[in-house]
PDB file of C-alpha atoms in Angstrom:
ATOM      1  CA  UNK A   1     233.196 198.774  53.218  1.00 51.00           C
ATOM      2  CA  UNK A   2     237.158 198.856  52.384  1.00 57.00           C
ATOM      3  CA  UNK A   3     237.961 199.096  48.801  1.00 59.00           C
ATOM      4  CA  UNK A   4     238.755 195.838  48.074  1.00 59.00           C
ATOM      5  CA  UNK A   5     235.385 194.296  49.360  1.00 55.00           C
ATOM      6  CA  UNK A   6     233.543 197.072  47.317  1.00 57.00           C
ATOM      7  CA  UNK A   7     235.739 195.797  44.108  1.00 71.00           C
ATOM      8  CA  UNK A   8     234.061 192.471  44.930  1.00 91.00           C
ATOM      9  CA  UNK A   9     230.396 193.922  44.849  1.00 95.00           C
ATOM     10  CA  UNK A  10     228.711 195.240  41.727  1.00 95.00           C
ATOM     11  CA  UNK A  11     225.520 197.819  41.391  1.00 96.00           C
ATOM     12  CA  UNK A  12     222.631 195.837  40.073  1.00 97.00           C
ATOM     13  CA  UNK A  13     219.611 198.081  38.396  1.00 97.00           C
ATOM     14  CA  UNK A  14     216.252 196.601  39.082  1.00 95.00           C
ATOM     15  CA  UNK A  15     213.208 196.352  37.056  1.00 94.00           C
ATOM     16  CA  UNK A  16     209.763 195.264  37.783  1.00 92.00           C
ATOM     17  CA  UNK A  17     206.450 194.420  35.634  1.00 92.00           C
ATOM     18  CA  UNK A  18     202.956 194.797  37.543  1.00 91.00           C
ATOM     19  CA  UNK A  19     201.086 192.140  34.937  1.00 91.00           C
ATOM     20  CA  UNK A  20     202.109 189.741  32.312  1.00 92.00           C
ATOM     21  CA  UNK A  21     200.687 192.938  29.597  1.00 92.00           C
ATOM     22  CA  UNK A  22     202.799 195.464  30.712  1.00 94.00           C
ATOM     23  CA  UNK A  23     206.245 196.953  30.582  1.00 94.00           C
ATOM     24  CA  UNK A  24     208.968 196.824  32.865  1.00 95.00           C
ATOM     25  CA  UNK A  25     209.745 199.764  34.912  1.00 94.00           C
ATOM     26  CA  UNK A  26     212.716 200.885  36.794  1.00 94.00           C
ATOM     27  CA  UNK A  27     212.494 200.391  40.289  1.00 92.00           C
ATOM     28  CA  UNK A  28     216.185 200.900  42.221  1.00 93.00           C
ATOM     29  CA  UNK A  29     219.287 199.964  42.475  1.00 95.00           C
ATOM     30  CA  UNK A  30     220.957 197.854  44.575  1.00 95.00           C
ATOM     31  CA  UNK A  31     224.532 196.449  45.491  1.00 96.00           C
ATOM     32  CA  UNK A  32     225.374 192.533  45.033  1.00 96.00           C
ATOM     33  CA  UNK A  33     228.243 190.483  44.023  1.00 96.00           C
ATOM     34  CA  UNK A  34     226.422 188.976  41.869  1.00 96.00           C
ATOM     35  CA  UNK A  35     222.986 188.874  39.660  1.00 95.00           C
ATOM     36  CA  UNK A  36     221.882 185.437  41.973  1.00 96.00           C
ATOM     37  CA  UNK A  37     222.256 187.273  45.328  1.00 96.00           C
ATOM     38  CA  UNK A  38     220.496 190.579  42.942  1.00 96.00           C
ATOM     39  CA  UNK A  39     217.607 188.750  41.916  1.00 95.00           C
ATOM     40  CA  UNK A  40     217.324 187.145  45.690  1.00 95.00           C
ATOM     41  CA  UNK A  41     217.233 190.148  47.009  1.00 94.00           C
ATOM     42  CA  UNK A  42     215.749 192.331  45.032  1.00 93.00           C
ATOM     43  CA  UNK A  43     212.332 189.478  45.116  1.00 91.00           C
ATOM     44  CA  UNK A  44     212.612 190.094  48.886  1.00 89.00           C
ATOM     45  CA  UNK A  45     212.606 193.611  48.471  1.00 85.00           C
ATOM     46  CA  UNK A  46     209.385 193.451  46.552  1.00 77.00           C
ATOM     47  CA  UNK A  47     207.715 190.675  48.845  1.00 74.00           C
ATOM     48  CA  UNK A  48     207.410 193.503  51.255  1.00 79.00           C
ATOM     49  CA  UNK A  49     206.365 196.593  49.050  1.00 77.00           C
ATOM     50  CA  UNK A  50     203.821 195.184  46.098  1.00 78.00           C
ATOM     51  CA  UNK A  51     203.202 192.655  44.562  1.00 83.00           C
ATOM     52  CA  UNK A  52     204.510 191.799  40.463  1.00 86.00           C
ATOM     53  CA  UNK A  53     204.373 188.904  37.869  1.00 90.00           C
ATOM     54  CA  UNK A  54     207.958 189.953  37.068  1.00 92.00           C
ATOM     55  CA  UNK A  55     211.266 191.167  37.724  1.00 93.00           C
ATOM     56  CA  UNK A  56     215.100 191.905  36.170  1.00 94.00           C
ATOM     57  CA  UNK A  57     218.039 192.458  37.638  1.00 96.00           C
ATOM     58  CA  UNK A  58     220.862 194.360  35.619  1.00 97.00           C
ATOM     59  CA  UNK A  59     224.129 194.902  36.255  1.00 97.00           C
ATOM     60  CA  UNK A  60     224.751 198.300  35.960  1.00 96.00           C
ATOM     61  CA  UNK A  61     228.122 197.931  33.861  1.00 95.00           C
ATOM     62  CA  UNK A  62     225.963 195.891  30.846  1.00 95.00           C
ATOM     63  CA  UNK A  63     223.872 198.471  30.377  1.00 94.00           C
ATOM     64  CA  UNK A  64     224.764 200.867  27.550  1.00 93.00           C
ATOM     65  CA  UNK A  65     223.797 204.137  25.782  1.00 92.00           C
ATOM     66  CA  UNK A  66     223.965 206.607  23.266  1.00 90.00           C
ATOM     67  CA  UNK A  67     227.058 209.311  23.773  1.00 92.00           C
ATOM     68  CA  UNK A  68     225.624 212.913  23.520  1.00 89.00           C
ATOM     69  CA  UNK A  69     227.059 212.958  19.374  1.00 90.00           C
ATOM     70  CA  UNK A  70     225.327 209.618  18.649  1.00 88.00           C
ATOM     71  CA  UNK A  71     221.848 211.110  20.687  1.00 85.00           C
ATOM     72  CA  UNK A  72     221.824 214.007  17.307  1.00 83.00           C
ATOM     73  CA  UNK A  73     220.896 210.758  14.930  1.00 81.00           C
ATOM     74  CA  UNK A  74     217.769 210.642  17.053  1.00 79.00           C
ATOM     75  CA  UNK A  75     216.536 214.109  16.459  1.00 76.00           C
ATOM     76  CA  UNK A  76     213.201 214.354  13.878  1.00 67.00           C
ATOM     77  CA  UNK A  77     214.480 215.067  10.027  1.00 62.00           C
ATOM     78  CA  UNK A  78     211.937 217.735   8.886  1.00 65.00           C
ATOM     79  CA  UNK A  79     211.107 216.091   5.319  1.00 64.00           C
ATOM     80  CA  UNK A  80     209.389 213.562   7.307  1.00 65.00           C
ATOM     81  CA  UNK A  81     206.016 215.044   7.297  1.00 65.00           C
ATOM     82  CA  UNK A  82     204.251 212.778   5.093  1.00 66.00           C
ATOM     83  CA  UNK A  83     204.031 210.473   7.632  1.00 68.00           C
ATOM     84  CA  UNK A  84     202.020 212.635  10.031  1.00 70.00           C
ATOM     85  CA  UNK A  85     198.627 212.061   9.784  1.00 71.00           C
ATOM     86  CA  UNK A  86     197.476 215.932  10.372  1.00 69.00           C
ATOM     87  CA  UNK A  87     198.394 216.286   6.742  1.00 64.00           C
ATOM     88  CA  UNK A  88     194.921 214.130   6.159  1.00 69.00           C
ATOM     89  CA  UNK A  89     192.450 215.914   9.000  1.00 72.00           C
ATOM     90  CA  UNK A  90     191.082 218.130   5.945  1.00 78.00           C
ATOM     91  CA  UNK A  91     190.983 215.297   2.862  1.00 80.00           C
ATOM     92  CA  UNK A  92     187.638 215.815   2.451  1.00 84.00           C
ATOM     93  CA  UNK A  93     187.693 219.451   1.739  1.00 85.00           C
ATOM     94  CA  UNK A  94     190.403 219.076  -0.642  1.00 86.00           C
ATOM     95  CA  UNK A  95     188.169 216.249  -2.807  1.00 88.00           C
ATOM     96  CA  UNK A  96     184.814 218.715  -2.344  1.00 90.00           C
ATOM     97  CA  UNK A  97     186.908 221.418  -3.775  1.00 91.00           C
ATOM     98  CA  UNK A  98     188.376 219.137  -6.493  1.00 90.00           C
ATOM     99  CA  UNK A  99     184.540 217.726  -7.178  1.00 92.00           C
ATOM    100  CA  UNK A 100     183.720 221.338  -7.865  1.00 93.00           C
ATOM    101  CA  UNK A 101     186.264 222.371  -9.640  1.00 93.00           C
ATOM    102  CA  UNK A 102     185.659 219.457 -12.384  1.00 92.00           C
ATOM    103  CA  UNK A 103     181.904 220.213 -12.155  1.00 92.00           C
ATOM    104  CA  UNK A 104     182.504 223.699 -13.151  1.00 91.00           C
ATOM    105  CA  UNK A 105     184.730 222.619 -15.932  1.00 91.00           C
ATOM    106  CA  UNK A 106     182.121 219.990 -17.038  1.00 90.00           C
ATOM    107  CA  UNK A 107     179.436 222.556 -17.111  1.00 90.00           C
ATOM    108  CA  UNK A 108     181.438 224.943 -19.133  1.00 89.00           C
ATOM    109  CA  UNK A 109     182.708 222.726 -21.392  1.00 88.00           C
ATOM    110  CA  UNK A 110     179.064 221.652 -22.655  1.00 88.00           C
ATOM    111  CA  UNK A 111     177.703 225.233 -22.398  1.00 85.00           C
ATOM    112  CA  UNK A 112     181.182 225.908 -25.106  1.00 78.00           C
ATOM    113  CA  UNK A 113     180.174 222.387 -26.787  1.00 60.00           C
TER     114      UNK A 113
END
């Protein structure tokens, strides 16, 4: 292709979902001019490999994403760990050990009483 007909063609990314349940999931990318001739051939495309309830076709140039400064924001904070649930896989042994404690204090308060 000259330069000039490539200008007029754009790269399309496609997606594809198996069932009406599930996510979409990339498949490839392909070169249209534009998303009607995309979508036409990217259903062809899949007529011949397997079948699917649905597909997308993106162009490649509407599709946007975090720069690597903005990607930091997305990093874990550490004083987040009350919203783990490990920090309740032993619950129970903390109330036993709580149970005891204010049994112990019962019993020595009305052995002092």
């Amino acid at each position: 292709m000259n330069s000039a007909h490539e200008k007029q063609f754009s790269v399309y990314e496609v997606f594809s979902q198996k069932n009406p349940g599930s996510g979409f999931v990339h498949q490839f990318s392909l070169l249209a001019p534009n998303h009607e001739a995309a979508l036409l051939m990217a259903r062809e495309n899949f007529m011949r490999r397997e079948s699917c309830s649905n597909i997308w076709v993106i162009n490649r140039e509407d599709i946007h994403g975090l720069s690597p400064e903005e990607r930091k924001s997305l990093e874990r904070l550490d004083n987040k760990s009350y919203r783990e649930t490990r920090g309740y896989g032993n619950v129970q042994s903390k109330w036993r050990r709580h149970k005891e404690a204010y049994e112990n204090k019962m019993v020595m308060e009305q052995k002092g009483g």
